[in-house]
């Protein structure tokens, strides 16, 4: 097991190098001059520009620039923005916000998705089942942009106006964990719908398995047959889905963060691409790739815990 | 007064005139998109303590469905039981409330399934699965239940039981898995054990060992054993009597010796003649011609008539009753005398 983890982590190194190189090259190829952008419409002193270009190695060839960047990263130095802020400090603050948001979304997804899926599976073919399936279809079809604004208006603004109580604050994340609830739900929306359907299918299939029939023949109660014998098996594919989805939730927060004015990496990434803040873009994407890799590793390890037929050497 | 589960449970002890288990005129149908499938059409058989009844038939003959009806593990719907009784010590199981049936399943009537790999839960250790019987039904602690599991694994002769109690089903060979299935089924000393094709998925040598084990366990505990199979070779040594099923009905009922010497139904006769025999080596093996009937579109009259070498005109129109040949034998063939005479012995 230990050797397996080490091997997986070593495999992550070329993936990280490759993705950084790719992102670095993409931002390099973008038109426009980041130094010129600093002053907006004003004229800049050519000497100052030259010093800045030199300071940020902008006159070096592409691979020299990349080498300078990546060797810094290995020393823990993610460079500075063109405005002089440490990229690592900037990212730490923004990542904290996005991680909070993504975790809120993930927990909601797990509870609501699995819960609704199990409910639908146990009421298969009846009205509850059809209602749940129909609502997931709606959730999948309507874009985040719409659900985000509609929920913000109804639950964030109108509800507050009617009741006078601010149940779901929507002006940034200044009201503690409660301000994450509504954006978390919006972010998790489609994932909840997919997970509900996956859970339903998984349990329905498991309930048809021979070992479930065996458990009934052993004289186990319906509650135990479903809760122990079937559920343990039905959960296995859901763990994979949830783990892989963590990466999607973190990377997919751009729209949600913009709607709810949350200062996370989604907004930061968008702005940095716009301003050609190369060190910030590459830094954020690298960390996102790392989150993907780690989440997948955790999923694979959890798999072995849930399914004894899987062993890693 | 309201009946609680224990009030309606069949008593233990003396049986009087009532057999241990009696299936009486059982009908099972499945509602499908194609129409009503009549899987079991009036099956009756009885079982005494210590007795082994072999139920023989091709796939689709209704033998497994009958067993699942006894266990109460049919999916209803799509299945339904429009008619019939299953009396266990005189109590009709079909009329019992669900919680009372749960008390009987596994504890007093147990079942072994064909494919132990899929019938055992892949994510729990075998010790956990055997021990569950003691934890849930006897309220034992985890440790005591595990001790019991090891004892049972020893009893069904699994080598190094103590070391293997924490292993998972996939870590065992096919024969060993079936032994675990057996250990689990006999855990609480059931009065009736139903084995649904217990050896079909196994090698021939392992088949013999498993049959031997079942016979031995039965001798020790005096339970009634229903052995469901399509393999005549498997049952000859262990069965006391045989019920041959065809298209959801019993076509012949007889002590095992009689049926092997003088089958009284053309279908049983065909089955016997299709067993390879050393003294007939080199000759072409007999095969019953035609295919088993489509249960959605059953032939008129005797369901076997399209495949029967003894067919006469009335076979196409008249359903044969179960004629009594002797107090212990029946045959559902209008011409059972001709079939009997046609066998040398």
XYZ file of C-alpha atoms in Angstrom:
658
model
C 0.000 0.000 0.000
C 2.750 2.450 1.013
C 4.716 1.642 -2.121
C 1.590 2.143 -4.194
C 1.056 5.638 -2.765
C 4.707 6.582 -3.392
C 4.509 5.322 -6.949
C 1.353 7.329 -7.576
C 2.949 10.473 -6.167
C 6.036 10.029 -8.363
C 3.736 9.611 -11.353
C 2.222 12.976 -10.471
C 5.509 14.844 -11.103
C 5.557 14.572 -14.926
C 1.841 15.400 -14.978
C 2.478 18.576 -12.994
C 5.490 19.560 -15.147
C 3.557 18.947 -18.342
C 0.522 20.929 -17.233
C 2.592 23.889 -16.028
C 4.527 23.978 -19.313
C 1.293 23.890 -21.271
C -0.345 26.685 -19.283
C 2.855 28.725 -19.310
C 3.028 28.460 -23.103
C -0.649 29.367 -23.493
C -0.337 32.531 -21.435
C 2.979 33.337 -23.215
C 1.165 33.171 -26.548
C -1.582 35.572 -25.453
C -1.434 38.938 -27.240
C -0.803 42.114 -25.235
C 1.884 43.381 -22.894
C 1.371 42.939 -19.133
C 3.762 45.813 -18.294
C 1.945 48.172 -20.626
C -1.316 47.089 -19.057
C -0.069 48.229 -15.632
C -0.358 51.900 -16.522
C -3.538 51.726 -18.501
C -3.831 54.661 -20.942
C -0.952 56.674 -19.433
C 2.418 56.971 -21.113
C 5.195 54.982 -19.430
C 8.814 55.919 -19.032
C 10.746 53.582 -21.395
C 13.493 53.210 -18.746
C 11.016 52.041 -16.100
C 9.479 49.639 -18.591
C 12.909 48.259 -19.392
C 13.756 47.730 -15.698
C 10.411 45.993 -15.115
C 10.787 43.781 -18.186
C 14.213 42.802 -16.963
C 13.007 42.213 -13.414
C 10.282 39.826 -14.634
C 12.617 38.162 -17.205
C 10.249 39.155 -19.991
C 13.112 39.647 -22.444
C 14.392 36.082 -21.996
C 13.479 33.359 -24.482
C 10.451 31.183 -23.621
C 12.284 28.182 -22.137
C 14.552 30.380 -20.016
C 11.441 32.067 -18.609
C 9.841 28.691 -17.911
C 12.997 27.375 -16.277
C 13.223 30.444 -14.097
C 9.609 30.005 -13.028
C 9.633 26.273 -12.403
C 12.920 26.260 -10.476
C 11.400 28.941 -8.250
C 8.304 26.798 -7.679
C 10.474 23.907 -6.487
C 12.036 26.297 -3.954
C 8.500 27.239 -2.845
C 8.601 30.601 -4.640
C 5.638 31.158 -6.956
C 6.935 34.575 -8.030
C 5.240 37.955 -7.822
C 2.394 39.572 -9.690
C 3.287 42.486 -11.939
C 1.895 44.698 -9.205
C 4.456 43.240 -6.809
C 2.271 40.971 -4.640
C 3.620 37.519 -3.650
C 1.645 34.986 -5.721
C 1.787 32.379 -2.924
C 0.181 34.802 -0.455
C -2.464 35.792 -2.957
C -3.308 32.172 -3.744
C -3.409 31.084 -0.090
C -6.186 33.573 0.672
C -8.184 32.841 -2.471
C -7.802 29.065 -2.221
C -9.118 29.075 1.335
C -12.335 30.690 0.136
C -12.747 28.346 -2.824
C -11.972 25.257 -0.734
C -14.680 26.319 1.733
C -17.088 26.772 -1.139
C -16.204 23.493 -2.849
C -16.400 21.552 0.425
C -19.811 23.046 1.214
C -20.923 22.009 -2.268
C -19.427 18.510 -1.886
C -21.098 17.878 1.461
C -24.439 19.108 0.087
C -23.974 16.966 -2.992
C -23.229 13.869 -0.916
C -26.130 14.331 1.501
C -28.809 15.480 -0.953
C -27.660 13.373 -3.923
C -27.234 10.110 -2.051
C -30.336 10.736 0.049
C -32.624 11.472 -2.898
C -31.090 8.606 -4.891
C -31.750 6.073 -2.136
C -35.261 7.381 -1.641
C -36.012 7.084 -5.353
C -34.510 3.577 -5.520
C -36.620 2.324 -2.621
C -39.769 3.830 -4.198
C -38.888 2.676 -7.689
C -41.685 3.008 -10.215
C -43.886 5.042 -7.898
C -44.758 8.743 -7.829
C -41.862 9.739 -5.535
C -39.393 8.100 -7.890
C -40.818 9.845 -10.947
C -40.869 13.209 -9.161
C -37.222 12.893 -8.112
C -36.142 11.810 -11.597
C -38.034 14.701 -13.183
C -36.518 17.285 -10.847
C -32.986 15.994 -11.488
C -33.648 16.332 -15.202
C -34.634 19.967 -14.694
C -31.525 20.592 -12.590
C -29.328 19.077 -15.306
C -30.965 21.033 -18.134
C -31.006 24.516 -16.596
C -27.615 26.304 -16.760
C -25.870 27.435 -13.554
C -26.201 31.018 -14.723
C -30.007 30.748 -14.440
C -30.258 28.730 -11.206
C -27.660 31.020 -9.632
C -29.454 34.273 -10.338
C -32.933 32.888 -9.670
C -31.978 31.414 -6.289
C -30.047 34.556 -5.386
C -33.107 36.653 -6.144
C -35.652 34.375 -4.444
C -33.814 33.043 -1.400
C -31.171 35.738 -0.996
C -33.086 38.923 -1.691
C -36.876 38.353 -1.703
C -36.886 36.054 1.331
C -34.928 38.655 3.279
C -37.322 41.397 2.223
C -40.386 39.375 3.204
C -39.181 37.894 6.509
C -36.624 40.483 7.504
C -34.165 37.727 8.311
C -31.053 37.227 6.191
C -31.186 33.432 5.849
C -28.841 33.235 2.895
C -26.436 36.171 2.717
C -25.336 36.744 -0.858
C -22.914 39.652 -0.581
C -19.599 37.819 -0.497
C -18.442 35.576 2.310
C -18.474 37.996 5.207
C -21.223 36.260 7.198
C -19.373 33.065 8.064
C -20.421 29.600 6.927
C -23.990 30.671 6.182
C -22.847 32.773 3.276
C -21.519 29.609 1.616
C -24.856 27.748 1.700
C -26.600 29.260 -1.303
C -23.546 29.488 -3.599
C -22.558 25.988 -2.478
C -25.938 24.643 -3.551
C -25.805 26.471 -6.886
C -22.297 25.138 -7.513
C -23.336 21.585 -6.618
C -26.606 21.744 -8.622
C -25.883 19.565 -11.633
C -23.613 17.285 -9.601
C -26.469 16.654 -7.156
C -28.691 15.668 -10.054
C -26.135 13.274 -11.549
C -25.299 11.762 -8.172
C -28.995 11.219 -7.418
C -29.397 9.280 -10.653
C -26.183 7.334 -10.099
C -27.198 6.410 -6.541
C -30.627 5.298 -7.668
C -29.248 3.072 -10.430
C -26.549 1.660 -8.187
C -28.937 0.655 -5.399
C -31.591 -0.686 -7.772
C -28.965 -2.884 -9.395
C -27.535 -4.023 -6.066
C -30.993 -4.944 -4.779
C -31.238 -7.407 -7.658
C -27.965 -9.111 -6.719
C -27.833 -12.738 -5.630
C -26.270 -11.895 -2.269
C -29.261 -9.715 -1.424
C -31.510 -12.714 -2.055
C -29.182 -14.741 0.189
C -29.534 -12.160 2.969
C -33.330 -12.394 2.728
C -33.111 -16.196 2.791
C -30.987 -15.868 5.950
C -34.002 -14.316 7.628
C -32.570 -10.806 7.834
C -35.029 -7.925 8.201
C -35.687 -5.715 5.186
C -33.981 -2.876 6.988
C -30.805 -4.911 7.485
C -30.877 -6.345 3.974
C -30.966 -2.866 2.469
C -28.943 -0.987 5.068
C -26.053 -3.424 5.446
C -25.956 -5.944 2.614
C -27.066 -3.809 -0.317
C -25.883 -0.349 0.714
C -22.244 -1.292 1.322
C -22.037 -2.515 -2.266
C -24.093 0.279 -3.783
C -21.836 2.959 -2.256
C -18.671 1.866 -4.079
C -19.300 3.640 -7.418
C -20.571 6.766 -5.623
C -17.254 7.324 -3.859
C -15.485 7.448 -7.213
C -17.920 9.973 -8.542
C -17.700 12.212 -5.472
C -13.903 12.184 -5.435
C -13.557 13.057 -9.093
C -16.175 15.755 -8.648
C -14.171 17.672 -6.017
C -11.785 18.801 -8.760
C -14.672 19.799 -11.002
C -16.304 21.804 -8.211
C -13.110 23.740 -7.477
C -12.360 24.432 -11.125
C -15.971 25.114 -12.010
C -16.516 27.824 -9.442
C -15.803 30.737 -11.848
C -19.447 31.510 -12.677
C -20.795 30.838 -9.193
C -18.098 32.972 -7.568
C -18.880 35.793 -9.961
C -22.654 35.645 -9.344
C -22.237 35.686 -5.572
C -19.184 37.980 -5.531
C -17.010 35.436 -3.791
C -13.296 36.292 -3.921
C -12.018 32.825 -4.692
C -9.669 31.367 -7.253
C -12.364 31.278 -9.907
C -12.639 35.044 -9.997
C -8.893 35.458 -9.541
C -8.131 33.086 -12.424
C -10.494 34.960 -14.698
C -8.949 38.315 -13.843
C -5.384 37.014 -14.151
C -5.967 35.621 -17.626
C -7.447 38.985 -18.568
C -4.465 40.890 -17.154
C -1.908 38.339 -18.436
C -0.683 37.714 -14.882
C 1.279 34.681 -15.989
C 2.661 33.597 -12.557
C -0.849 33.708 -11.026
C -2.531 31.770 -13.834
C 0.116 29.053 -13.853
C 0.183 28.880 -10.050
C -3.578 28.462 -9.697
C -3.832 25.892 -12.473
C -0.908 23.915 -11.032
C -2.590 23.765 -7.643
C -5.876 22.730 -9.273
C -4.060 19.912 -11.093
C -2.557 18.887 -7.749
C -6.020 18.815 -6.147
C -7.260 16.605 -9.009
C -4.349 14.205 -8.588
C -4.678 13.970 -4.817
C -8.466 13.594 -4.938
C -8.089 10.741 -7.420
C -5.464 9.081 -5.255
C -7.723 9.286 -2.203
C -10.596 7.827 -4.247
C -8.448 4.909 -5.382
C -7.340 4.215 -1.824
C -10.932 4.450 -0.530
C -11.925 1.996 -3.230
C -9.640 -0.625 -1.721
C -11.161 0.016 1.703
C -14.742 -0.358 0.420
C -14.151 -3.254 -1.956
C -11.930 -6.022 -0.574
C -11.553 -7.523 -4.039
C -9.267 -4.620 -4.932
C -5.729 -4.742 -3.587
C -2.764 -2.499 -4.465
C 0.729 -3.910 -4.557
C -56.855 -10.126 20.068
C -53.946 -9.321 17.856
C -51.721 -12.140 16.731
C -48.039 -11.574 17.359
C -45.389 -13.219 15.218
C -44.667 -15.966 17.743
C -48.349 -16.893 18.155
C -48.653 -17.984 14.568
C -45.293 -19.720 14.281
C -45.543 -23.474 13.730
C -44.802 -25.528 16.826
C -41.742 -27.674 17.156
C -41.693 -31.285 18.307
C -44.188 -33.997 17.364
C -45.657 -33.950 13.883
C -48.728 -36.162 14.225
C -49.936 -37.095 10.766
C -48.741 -33.896 9.207
C -45.511 -34.112 7.167
C -42.641 -31.742 8.036
C -43.233 -29.836 4.823
C -46.099 -30.227 2.394
C -46.466 -28.318 -0.850
C -50.083 -28.653 -1.950
C -51.416 -27.732 -5.396
C -49.048 -24.761 -5.655
C -49.495 -22.345 -8.557
C -47.013 -19.549 -9.302
C -47.399 -17.070 -12.158
C -45.294 -14.184 -13.374
C -46.846 -11.089 -14.877
C -44.593 -10.093 -17.778
C -44.887 -7.806 -20.771
C -45.350 -10.830 -23.013
C -48.262 -12.062 -20.899
C -48.880 -14.309 -17.949
C -46.148 -16.928 -17.455
C -47.447 -19.893 -15.531
C -44.227 -21.177 -14.018
C -45.729 -23.613 -11.525
C -49.078 -25.308 -12.215
C -50.302 -27.381 -9.302
C -47.195 -28.861 -7.737
C -47.558 -31.054 -4.658
C -44.912 -32.856 -2.679
C -44.170 -33.770 0.915
C -41.042 -34.061 2.984
C -40.429 -35.912 6.242
C -37.655 -35.287 8.768
C -34.441 -37.006 7.686
C -35.792 -37.544 4.196
C -34.153 -36.384 0.970
C -36.414 -35.365 -1.874
C -34.776 -34.733 -5.219
C -36.659 -32.383 -7.513
C -35.531 -33.022 -11.040
C -36.146 -31.032 -14.181
C -34.752 -28.866 -16.961
C -34.311 -25.116 -16.616
C -37.726 -23.489 -16.707
C -39.516 -26.523 -15.314
C -40.472 -24.570 -12.193
C -38.307 -26.435 -9.705
C -36.429 -23.370 -8.453
C -39.544 -21.200 -8.436
C -41.250 -23.752 -6.190
C -38.293 -23.619 -3.817
C -38.292 -19.814 -3.792
C -41.994 -19.873 -3.014
C -41.290 -22.101 -0.005
C -38.572 -19.707 1.181
C -40.823 -16.731 0.481
C -38.105 -15.026 -1.559
C -40.038 -14.645 -4.806
C -40.252 -11.066 -6.044
C -43.950 -10.296 -5.736
C -44.731 -8.624 -8.075
C -43.975 -9.754 -10.793
C -44.644 -13.164 -9.233
C -47.953 -14.095 -7.632
C -49.366 -17.220 -6.058
C -53.026 -17.523 -7.090
C -53.583 -20.915 -5.508
C -52.026 -23.517 -3.262
C -50.627 -24.098 0.196
C -47.148 -24.581 1.616
C -47.597 -26.204 5.004
C -44.657 -26.272 7.362
C -45.540 -28.435 10.374
C -49.179 -27.880 9.519
C -48.989 -24.071 9.224
C -49.565 -22.513 5.823
C -46.503 -20.335 5.199
C -48.302 -18.380 2.478
C -50.786 -17.048 5.039
C -48.165 -15.968 7.587
C -47.427 -12.274 8.083
C -44.028 -11.078 6.830
C -42.402 -10.809 10.273
C -43.356 -14.386 11.109
C -41.865 -15.564 7.823
C -38.647 -13.740 8.675
C -38.545 -15.815 11.858
C -38.714 -19.041 9.849
C -36.371 -18.147 7.003
C -32.798 -19.090 7.730
C -33.617 -20.421 11.193
C -36.019 -23.271 10.421
C -36.008 -23.438 6.633
C -32.673 -22.616 5.043
C -31.459 -22.517 1.487
C -28.240 -23.093 -0.438
C -27.866 -21.371 -3.798
C -26.264 -22.498 -6.995
C -23.463 -19.998 -7.496
C -21.792 -19.327 -4.165
C -19.573 -16.595 -5.591
C -22.518 -14.358 -6.418
C -24.649 -15.594 -3.524
C -22.092 -14.516 -0.913
C -21.660 -10.810 -0.259
C -18.304 -9.706 -1.747
C -17.597 -6.951 0.782
C -17.952 -8.907 4.022
C -15.662 -11.625 5.386
C -17.014 -15.180 5.415
C -16.761 -15.172 9.212
C -18.941 -12.060 9.349
C -21.495 -13.607 7.023
C -21.732 -16.912 8.897
C -21.572 -15.146 12.261
C -24.412 -12.830 11.244
C -26.827 -15.739 11.762
C -25.796 -15.936 15.422
C -25.539 -12.203 16.009
C -28.932 -11.362 14.512
C -30.984 -14.441 15.374
C -29.319 -15.500 18.635
C -28.128 -12.138 19.928
C -24.547 -13.357 20.323
C -21.590 -11.028 20.696
C -19.223 -10.472 17.789
C -16.583 -12.698 19.363
C -18.877 -15.601 20.210
C -20.446 -15.443 16.763
C -17.023 -15.612 15.181
C -16.120 -18.625 17.329
C -19.310 -20.290 16.111
C -18.376 -19.430 12.533
C -15.001 -21.141 12.943
C -16.720 -24.218 14.426
C -19.083 -24.380 11.466
C -16.277 -23.933 8.955
C -14.516 -26.851 10.665
C -17.714 -28.877 10.463
C -17.981 -28.398 6.705
C -14.265 -29.290 6.557
C -12.684 -26.063 5.429
C -8.958 -26.459 6.117
C -7.384 -23.936 8.532
C -10.807 -22.517 9.367
C -9.445 -20.342 12.166
C -6.966 -18.625 9.852
C -9.472 -18.178 7.051
C -12.440 -16.817 8.979
C -11.366 -13.270 8.104
C -10.987 -13.981 4.397
C -13.421 -12.709 1.766
C -15.465 -14.983 -0.522
C -13.314 -14.244 -3.588
C -10.283 -15.639 -1.788
C -11.773 -19.169 -1.714
C -12.051 -21.829 -4.416
C -15.474 -22.739 -5.817
C -15.835 -25.852 -3.689
C -14.750 -24.055 -0.509
C -17.196 -21.222 -1.226
C -20.040 -23.710 -1.524
C -18.950 -25.196 1.821
C -19.200 -21.719 3.347
C -22.688 -21.371 1.864
C -23.570 -24.723 3.470
C -22.037 -23.706 6.816
C -24.156 -20.552 6.766
C -27.352 -22.445 5.937
C -26.972 -25.089 8.653
C -25.801 -22.562 11.253
C -29.029 -22.585 13.253
C -29.905 -26.284 12.697
C -32.796 -25.763 10.288
C -35.477 -28.427 10.025
C -35.654 -28.120 6.261
C -32.721 -27.435 3.953
C -33.332 -26.565 0.320
C -30.305 -26.951 -1.942
C -30.897 -25.316 -5.327
C -28.438 -26.929 -7.743
C -25.700 -26.871 -5.119
C -23.098 -28.552 -7.318
C -23.889 -27.273 -10.811
C -21.115 -24.672 -10.807
C -18.469 -27.117 -9.536
C -15.995 -29.654 -10.922
C -17.169 -33.257 -10.958
C -14.821 -34.392 -8.168
C -15.831 -31.463 -5.985
C -19.506 -32.192 -6.753
C -19.180 -35.627 -5.162
C -17.513 -34.184 -2.059
C -20.234 -31.583 -1.597
C -23.010 -34.171 -2.008
C -21.279 -36.411 0.503
C -21.018 -33.511 2.948
C -24.721 -32.665 2.566
C -25.719 -36.293 3.116
C -23.527 -36.507 6.202
C -24.853 -33.262 7.709
C -28.378 -34.499 7.092
C -27.728 -37.812 8.864
C -26.317 -35.956 11.870
C -29.196 -33.523 12.251
C -32.196 -35.412 10.821
C -33.268 -32.434 8.741
C -35.409 -32.777 5.664
C -33.455 -32.048 2.483
C -34.872 -30.855 -0.820
C -32.292 -31.256 -3.528
C -33.056 -29.381 -6.715
C -31.063 -30.480 -9.717
C -31.149 -31.262 -13.403
C -28.447 -33.888 -12.998
C -29.747 -37.435 -12.425
C -26.238 -38.656 -11.626
C -26.008 -36.369 -8.621
C -29.130 -37.644 -6.879
C -28.964 -41.427 -7.227
C -26.845 -41.985 -4.115
C -28.386 -39.485 -1.743
C -32.093 -39.119 -2.567
C -34.891 -41.174 -1.004
C -37.502 -40.093 -3.499
C -37.641 -38.137 -6.683
C -40.154 -35.693 -8.097
C -39.655 -35.092 -11.818
C -40.947 -31.734 -13.024
C -41.833 -30.656 -16.534
C -43.355 -27.328 -17.594
C -44.366 -26.377 -14.059
C -45.940 -29.691 -13.138
C -44.799 -32.868 -11.451
C -44.889 -35.611 -14.052
C -43.580 -38.421 -11.897
C -43.244 -39.020 -8.188
C -41.417 -42.119 -7.019
C -38.923 -43.698 -4.617
C -35.472 -43.332 -6.128
C -34.957 -47.053 -6.721
C -38.223 -47.468 -8.637
C -37.651 -44.573 -10.950
C -34.179 -45.729 -11.933
C -35.390 -49.279 -12.616
C -38.841 -48.590 -14.125
C -39.592 -45.006 -15.022
C -43.337 -44.551 -15.453
C -43.319 -41.338 -17.460
C -41.831 -40.910 -20.936
C -39.979 -37.774 -19.787
C -38.263 -39.497 -16.839
C -37.454 -42.377 -19.143
C -35.896 -40.003 -21.656
C -33.857 -38.316 -18.939
C -32.506 -41.672 -17.726
C -31.650 -42.822 -21.201
C -29.740 -39.640 -21.912
C -27.198 -40.392 -19.168
C -23.956 -41.712 -20.730
C -23.351 -45.342 -19.720
C -20.083 -47.238 -19.841
C -21.713 -50.464 -21.090
C -23.228 -48.615 -24.046
C -19.986 -46.900 -25.048
C -19.730 -46.253 -28.779
C -23.487 -46.071 -29.303
C -25.190 -42.816 -29.994
C -26.460 -41.167 -26.804
C -30.228 -40.842 -26.552
C -31.568 -37.310 -26.547
C -35.148 -36.203 -25.925
C -36.099 -34.595 -29.205
C -37.498 -31.079 -29.383
C -37.220 -28.227 -26.922
C -38.813 -27.481 -23.548
C -42.139 -25.694 -24.034
C -42.489 -21.929 -24.092
C -44.268 -21.102 -20.833
C -46.102 -18.237 -22.549
C -47.509 -20.595 -25.126
C -48.005 -23.962 -23.519
C -48.988 -26.979 -25.670
C -52.574 -28.232 -25.229
C -53.249 -31.423 -23.333
C -50.116 -33.009 -21.920
C -47.324 -30.402 -22.081
C -44.841 -33.111 -23.092
C -46.861 -34.417 -26.067
C -44.887 -32.657 -28.843
C -41.717 -34.462 -27.713
C -43.245 -37.764 -26.613
C -42.615 -41.105 -28.380
C -45.731 -42.609 -26.692
C -48.096 -39.906 -27.898
C -51.685 -40.856 -28.796
C -54.503 -38.608 -29.990
C -55.959 -37.875 -26.551
C -52.582 -36.587 -25.298
C -53.067 -33.513 -27.484
C -56.440 -32.697 -25.913
C -56.590 -34.152 -22.380
C -54.350 -33.006 -19.535
C -53.302 -36.198 -17.751
C -54.005 -36.374 -14.047
C -51.395 -37.688 -11.657
C -52.303 -41.389 -11.875
C -51.557 -43.509 -8.822
C -49.358 -46.438 -9.728
C -48.735 -47.562 -6.164
C -49.221 -45.861 -2.786
C -45.816 -44.218 -3.171
C -45.788 -43.614 -6.914
C -47.576 -41.348 -9.376
C -47.212 -40.622 -13.037
C -48.907 -37.927 -15.076
C -49.103 -39.961 -18.254
C -52.210 -41.501 -19.852
C -50.046 -44.409 -20.994
C -47.894 -45.036 -17.942
C -48.557 -48.783 -18.234
C -47.018 -48.861 -21.707
C -44.038 -46.818 -20.468
C -43.542 -49.183 -17.531
C -43.776 -52.268 -19.776
C -41.342 -50.802 -22.222
C -38.527 -50.804 -19.697
C -36.652 -53.976 -19.139
C -35.855 -54.878 -15.608
